[in-house]
Short mmCIF file of C-alpha atoms in Angstrom, two decimals:
data_model
loop_
_atom_site.label_atom_id
_atom_site.label_comp_id
_atom_site.label_asym_id
_atom_site.label_seq_id
_atom_site.Cartn_x
_atom_site.Cartn_y
_atom_site.Cartn_z
CA MET V 450 30.62 -7.28 -0.36
CA SER V 451 29.00 -7.78 -3.78
CA LYS V 452 29.62 -11.53 -3.55
CA LEU V 453 27.99 -11.63 -0.13
CA VAL V 454 24.93 -9.79 -1.44
CA TYR V 455 24.76 -12.06 -4.47
CA ASN V 456 24.94 -15.04 -2.17
CA GLU V 457 22.09 -13.74 -0.01
CA MET V 458 19.92 -13.02 -3.04
CA LEU V 459 20.51 -16.59 -4.21
CA LYS V 460 19.28 -17.85 -0.85
CA ILE V 461 16.12 -15.78 -1.11
CA VAL V 462 15.45 -16.91 -4.68
CA ARG V 463 16.05 -20.57 -3.82
CA LYS V 464 13.53 -20.36 -0.96
CA LYS V 465 11.02 -19.44 -3.66
CA ARG V 466 9.54 -16.73 -1.48
CA LEU V 467 9.60 -14.16 -4.26
CA TRP V 468 7.85 -16.58 -6.64
CA VAL V 469 5.17 -17.22 -4.07
CA ILE V 470 4.73 -13.48 -3.52
CA ALA V 471 4.41 -12.92 -7.30
CA ALA V 472 1.75 -15.63 -7.47
CA ILE V 473 -0.15 -14.12 -4.55
CA ILE V 474 -0.11 -10.67 -6.11
CA ALA V 475 -1.21 -12.05 -9.49
CA VAL V 476 -4.14 -13.97 -8.02
CA LEU V 477 -5.34 -11.09 -5.89
CA VAL V 478 -5.00 -8.58 -8.71
CA ALA V 479 -7.07 -10.88 -10.94
CA LEU V 480 -9.74 -11.15 -8.21
CA PHE V 481 -9.80 -7.40 -7.59
CA THR V 482 -9.99 -6.70 -11.32
CA TYR V 483 -12.96 -8.99 -11.67
CA ALA V 484 -14.60 -7.44 -8.58
CA GLN V 485 -14.13 -3.93 -9.88
CA TYR V 486 -15.46 -4.93 -13.31
CA ARG V 487 -18.58 -6.43 -11.71
CA GLU V 488 -19.02 -3.35 -9.51
CA THR V 489 -18.77 -1.07 -12.56
CA GLU V 490 -21.32 -3.21 -14.45
CA GLU V 491 -23.71 -3.31 -11.48
CA LEU V 492 -23.47 0.46 -11.10
CA ARG V 493 -24.11 0.94 -14.80
CA LYS V 494 -27.14 -1.29 -14.69
CA ARG V 495 -28.48 0.36 -11.57
CA LEU V 496 -28.05 3.88 -12.94
CA GLY V 497 -28.84 2.99 -16.51
CA THR V 498 -25.93 5.07 -17.84
CA THR V 499 -22.15 5.09 -18.22
CA ASP V 500 -21.91 8.85 -17.54
CA TRP V 501 -19.21 9.30 -14.95
CA ARG V 502 -20.97 12.37 -13.51
CA THR V 503 -24.03 10.32 -12.65
CA GLN V 504 -21.83 7.66 -11.10
CA LEU V 505 -19.93 10.27 -9.10
CA GLN V 506 -23.18 11.74 -7.84
CA GLN V 507 -24.22 8.27 -6.69
CA GLN V 508 -20.91 7.83 -4.87
CA ILE V 509 -21.56 11.16 -3.09
CA VAL V 510 -25.01 9.93 -2.05
CA ASP V 511 -23.51 6.67 -0.80
CA LEU V 512 -20.91 8.56 1.25
CA GLN V 513 -23.62 10.75 2.77
CA ASN V 514 -25.58 7.65 3.73
CA ARG V 515 -22.55 6.02 5.31
CA LEU V 516 -21.84 9.14 7.36
CA GLN V 517 -25.22 8.73 9.03
CA SER V 518 -24.10 5.51 10.72
CA PRO V 519 -23.89 6.12 14.54
CA SER V 520 -21.41 3.29 15.11
CA MET V 521 -18.65 4.75 12.91
CA SER V 522 -15.38 5.78 14.58
CA GLU V 523 -14.50 9.50 14.62
CA GLU V 524 -11.30 8.95 12.66
CA TRP V 525 -13.10 7.12 9.86
CA ARG V 526 -15.97 9.59 9.89
CA LYS V 527 -13.52 12.47 9.44
CA TYR V 528 -11.86 10.67 6.58
CA LEU V 529 -15.22 10.05 4.83
CA GLN V 530 -16.22 13.66 5.28
CA ILE V 531 -13.06 14.84 3.61
CA ARG V 532 -13.51 12.24 0.90
CA LEU V 533 -17.03 13.52 0.35
CA LYS V 534 -15.81 17.06 -0.06
CA GLN V 535 -13.17 15.88 -2.53
CA GLN V 536 -15.79 14.13 -4.64
CA GLN V 537 -17.94 17.21 -4.61
CA TYR V 538 -14.96 19.27 -5.71
CA TYR V 539 -14.32 16.88 -8.62
CA LEU V 540 -18.00 17.13 -9.69
CA GLU V 541 -18.07 20.91 -9.46
CA HIS V 542 -14.92 21.25 -11.56
CA ASN V 543 -15.96 18.59 -14.13
CA ILE V 544 -13.00 16.26 -13.46
CA ASN V 545 -13.40 12.45 -13.65
CA PRO V 546 -11.22 10.98 -10.82
CA SER V 547 -11.85 7.35 -11.80
CA ALA V 548 -11.53 7.12 -15.52
CA PRO V 549 -11.28 3.40 -16.47
CA GLY V 550 -7.85 2.07 -17.33
CA ALA V 551 -5.01 -0.03 -15.96
CA PRO V 552 -3.14 3.01 -14.51
CA THR V 553 -6.25 3.94 -12.49
CA PHE V 554 -6.56 0.39 -11.22
CA MET V 555 -2.85 0.28 -10.35
CA ARG V 556 -3.14 3.59 -8.41
CA THR V 557 -6.14 2.29 -6.44
CA PHE V 558 -4.48 -1.04 -5.78
CA ILE V 559 -1.26 0.47 -4.45
CA GLU V 560 -3.23 2.95 -2.36
CA ASN V 561 -5.19 0.18 -0.65
CA ALA V 562 -2.22 -2.19 -0.30
CA ILE V 563 0.15 0.31 1.26
CA ASP V 564 -0.97 -0.13 4.88
CA LEU V 565 -1.12 -3.89 5.34
CA PHE V 566 -0.80 -6.06 2.25
CA LEU V 567 2.59 -4.89 1.01
CA PRO V 568 4.14 -4.80 4.50
CA LEU V 569 2.98 -8.37 5.04
CA LEU V 570 4.72 -9.46 1.84
CA VAL V 571 7.93 -7.79 2.88
CA MET V 572 7.65 -9.39 6.32
CA VAL V 573 7.52 -12.85 4.72
CA VAL V 574 10.90 -12.25 3.14
CA ALA V 575 12.58 -10.45 6.06
CA ALA V 576 11.39 -12.65 8.95
CA ASP V 577 13.87 -15.47 8.52
CA LEU V 578 16.86 -13.77 6.93
CA VAL V 579 18.91 -14.34 10.06
CA SER V 580 16.75 -16.31 12.46
CA SER V 581 16.41 -19.33 10.14
CA GLU V 582 20.16 -19.61 9.76
CA ALA V 583 20.62 -19.25 13.52
CA SER V 584 18.10 -21.96 14.31
CA ALA V 585 19.44 -24.28 11.58
CA GLY V 586 23.07 -23.68 12.58
CA THR V 587 24.15 -22.56 9.09
CA ILE V 588 25.07 -19.15 10.47
CA LYS V 589 28.22 -20.77 11.90
CA LEU V 590 29.47 -21.43 8.40
CA LEU V 591 29.33 -17.74 7.69
CA LEU V 592 30.90 -16.71 10.97
CA VAL V 593 33.96 -18.98 10.58
CA ARG V 594 34.85 -17.23 7.32
CA PRO V 595 37.36 -14.35 7.40
CA VAL V 596 34.50 -11.84 6.96
CA LYS V 597 33.46 -9.34 9.58
CA ARG V 598 30.06 -9.87 11.10
CA TRP V 599 28.77 -6.40 10.21
CA LYS V 600 29.49 -7.16 6.57
CA ILE V 601 27.40 -10.35 6.78
CA LEU V 602 24.48 -8.47 8.34
CA LEU V 603 24.84 -5.58 5.90
CA SER V 604 24.81 -7.96 2.92
CA LYS V 605 21.59 -9.52 4.26
CA TYR V 606 20.04 -6.09 4.71
CA ILE V 607 20.99 -4.96 1.21
CA ALA V 608 19.47 -8.21 -0.12
CA LEU V 609 16.31 -7.27 1.80
CA LEU V 610 16.19 -3.83 0.20
CA LEU V 611 16.61 -5.39 -3.25
CA SER V 612 13.77 -7.78 -2.43
CA VAL V 613 11.58 -4.84 -1.39
CA SER V 614 12.30 -3.18 -4.75
CA LEU V 615 11.38 -6.38 -6.55
CA ILE V 616 8.10 -6.64 -4.63
CA MET V 617 7.20 -3.05 -5.51
CA LEU V 618 8.03 -3.75 -9.14
CA MET V 619 5.94 -6.94 -9.16
CA ALA V 620 2.96 -5.15 -7.60
CA ALA V 621 3.12 -2.34 -10.18
CA VAL V 622 3.72 -4.51 -13.25
CA LEU V 623 1.25 -7.24 -12.40
CA SER V 624 -1.51 -4.86 -11.42
CA TYR V 625 -1.02 -2.90 -14.64
CA ALA V 626 -0.69 -5.93 -16.94
CA ILE V 627 -3.61 -7.95 -15.58
CA SER V 628 -6.09 -5.14 -15.13
CA GLY V 629 -5.22 -3.76 -18.55
CA LEU V 630 -6.70 -6.89 -20.15
CA VAL V 631 -10.13 -5.71 -18.88
CA PHE V 632 -9.92 -1.93 -18.62
CA GLY V 633 -7.34 -1.13 -21.26
CA TYR V 634 -3.81 0.22 -20.86
CA GLY V 635 -4.38 3.96 -21.42
CA GLY V 636 -4.71 6.67 -18.81
CA PHE V 637 -1.23 7.58 -17.58
CA ARG V 638 -1.77 11.21 -18.58
CA LEU V 639 -5.16 11.43 -16.83
CA PRO V 640 -5.14 14.64 -14.72
CA LEU V 641 -5.57 14.16 -10.98
CA LEU V 642 -6.09 16.75 -8.29
CA THR V 643 -3.73 17.00 -5.32
CA GLY V 644 -2.89 19.63 -2.75
CA PHE V 645 -5.94 19.20 -0.49
CA VAL V 646 -5.12 20.36 3.02
CA GLN V 647 -7.11 19.13 6.00
CA GLN V 648 -7.94 21.86 8.53
CA GLY V 649 -10.08 20.28 11.22
CA GLU V 650 -13.23 19.07 9.52
CA ASP V 651 -12.78 21.52 6.62
CA LEU V 652 -10.90 20.92 3.40
CA ASN V 653 -8.71 23.77 2.16
CA THR V 654 -8.60 23.75 -1.64
CA ALA V 655 -6.48 26.89 -2.07
CA ASN V 656 -3.42 24.91 -3.12
CA VAL V 657 -5.21 22.29 -5.25
CA HIS V 658 -3.47 21.62 -8.56
CA MET V 659 -3.50 18.94 -11.24
CA ILE V 660 -0.75 16.45 -11.93
CA PRO V 661 -0.66 13.60 -14.45
CA GLN V 662 -1.61 10.19 -13.12
CA TRP V 663 1.84 8.71 -13.84
CA LYS V 664 3.42 11.19 -11.45
CA TYR V 665 0.81 10.42 -8.79
CA ILE V 666 1.51 6.70 -9.17
CA LEU V 667 5.25 7.32 -8.71
CA ILE V 668 4.47 9.21 -5.50
CA GLU V 669 2.35 6.29 -4.29
CA LEU V 670 5.06 3.76 -5.12
CA GLY V 671 7.64 5.88 -3.33
CA LEU V 672 5.49 5.99 -0.16
CA ALA V 673 4.75 2.28 -0.44
CA ALA V 674 8.46 1.54 -0.75
CA PHE V 675 9.21 3.71 2.31
CA VAL V 676 6.55 1.91 4.38
CA SER V 677 7.85 -1.46 3.22
CA VAL V 678 11.44 -0.57 4.08
CA VAL V 679 10.43 0.52 7.57
CA VAL V 680 8.53 -2.75 8.19
CA GLY V 681 11.30 -4.75 6.61
CA THR V 682 13.95 -3.08 8.74
CA LEU V 683 12.04 -3.75 11.95
CA THR V 684 11.42 -7.35 10.93
CA PHE V 685 15.12 -7.74 10.09
CA MET V 686 16.04 -6.36 13.55
CA PHE V 687 13.84 -8.92 15.27
CA SER V 688 15.25 -11.63 13.03
CA VAL V 689 18.69 -10.76 14.32
CA LEU V 690 17.60 -10.69 17.94
CA LEU V 691 15.44 -13.80 17.94
CA ARG V 692 16.20 -17.32 16.75
CA SER V 693 12.59 -18.23 16.07
CA THR V 694 11.13 -17.21 12.71
CA ALA V 695 7.64 -17.86 14.08
CA ALA V 696 8.28 -15.46 16.96
CA VAL V 697 9.47 -12.79 14.55
CA MET V 698 6.40 -13.16 12.35
CA GLY V 699 4.12 -13.24 15.38
CA ILE V 700 5.55 -9.98 16.74
CA MET V 701 5.29 -8.16 13.45
CA LEU V 702 1.80 -9.47 12.72
CA ALA V 703 0.69 -8.29 16.13
CA ALA V 704 2.22 -4.89 15.49
CA LEU V 705 0.58 -4.46 12.08
CA ILE V 706 -2.84 -5.64 13.19
CA SER V 707 -2.70 -3.52 16.36
CA GLY V 708 -2.08 -0.51 14.17
CA ALA V 709 -5.40 -1.02 12.45
CA ILE V 710 -7.13 -1.46 15.79
CA LEU V 711 -5.53 1.58 17.38
CA SER V 712 -6.22 3.83 14.41
CA ASN V 713 -9.93 2.96 14.60
CA MET V 714 -10.62 2.56 18.31
CA VAL V 715 -8.43 5.11 20.08
CA SER V 716 -8.36 8.04 17.68
CA SER V 717 -8.53 10.43 20.66
CA TRP V 718 -5.23 9.12 22.00
CA HIS V 719 -2.88 11.68 20.49
CA SER V 720 0.28 9.95 21.76
CA ALA V 721 -0.55 7.01 19.51
CA LYS V 722 0.85 8.99 16.55
CA TYR V 723 4.36 8.14 17.76
CA LEU V 724 3.72 4.40 17.15
CA PHE V 725 4.94 3.31 13.76
CA MET V 726 2.08 0.86 13.08
CA VAL V 727 -0.51 3.62 13.49
CA ASN V 728 1.27 5.77 10.95
CA LEU V 729 1.14 2.96 8.40
CA PHE V 730 -2.63 3.54 8.22
CA SER V 731 -2.17 7.32 8.30
CA ALA V 732 -0.03 7.00 5.17
CA LYS V 733 -2.97 5.56 3.30
CA PHE V 734 -5.10 8.58 4.23
CA SER V 735 -2.40 11.18 3.61
CA ILE V 736 -1.76 10.11 0.07
CA CYS V 737 -5.35 10.89 -0.81
CA PHE V 738 -4.65 14.58 -0.17
#
């Protein structure tokens, strides 16, 4: 089995998919780092101070202004209302939730990439694990060997799980290393609040407690890995059932994009919570609490 897994990993590496994914992450992290740096500088110039309390107060005002928009969906409005109460809680308890540093950037990057960006990267690897070999005819070379078919599929799936782990590692390391050049590498012990419980439109703070940022980042990475494994498993299933890699990617792209549409447009449809793609976007919101 180990030789089969090694062989599958060699195939993935030779396709250079992981190298392309690493390059994409590096470029996007560099762009996001620059964008956040410019945003911080613009906010500092606009407010005339670097005091985080003043900046947090401005963010609260911005959230209040956004909530006045009549065209906003109820789901997003509820999220912003809870976010507003969180920011007010931070201000009242004199806690800076966005202290500059590479760990803070990494936390924010993973939080925003968990619903669509990371699943798309995993889908790129998983889409043609089986379908490409079936369409090219190379799968016959594997089937004529004295190896059971379930072992072949299992080795491919294990290779997929290893690839997911590598993608998570690349996202964490590159976001930390690149953003640290601008914001510095300190901040892993920054205290963060967690334990917020949503009760309708209210926010229950009875169980709020502080944890170090490194622990919060590990929780985020664990959730991101879980989401990626779910998407990768479904993509792998379609790759087994279909011979066309394009069809597999089309189905999964439609599923991921429809999740964003459903979560924003049909928030009153309670049965939608049983659809996996809707819960990908719920994961992003739940980790904030």
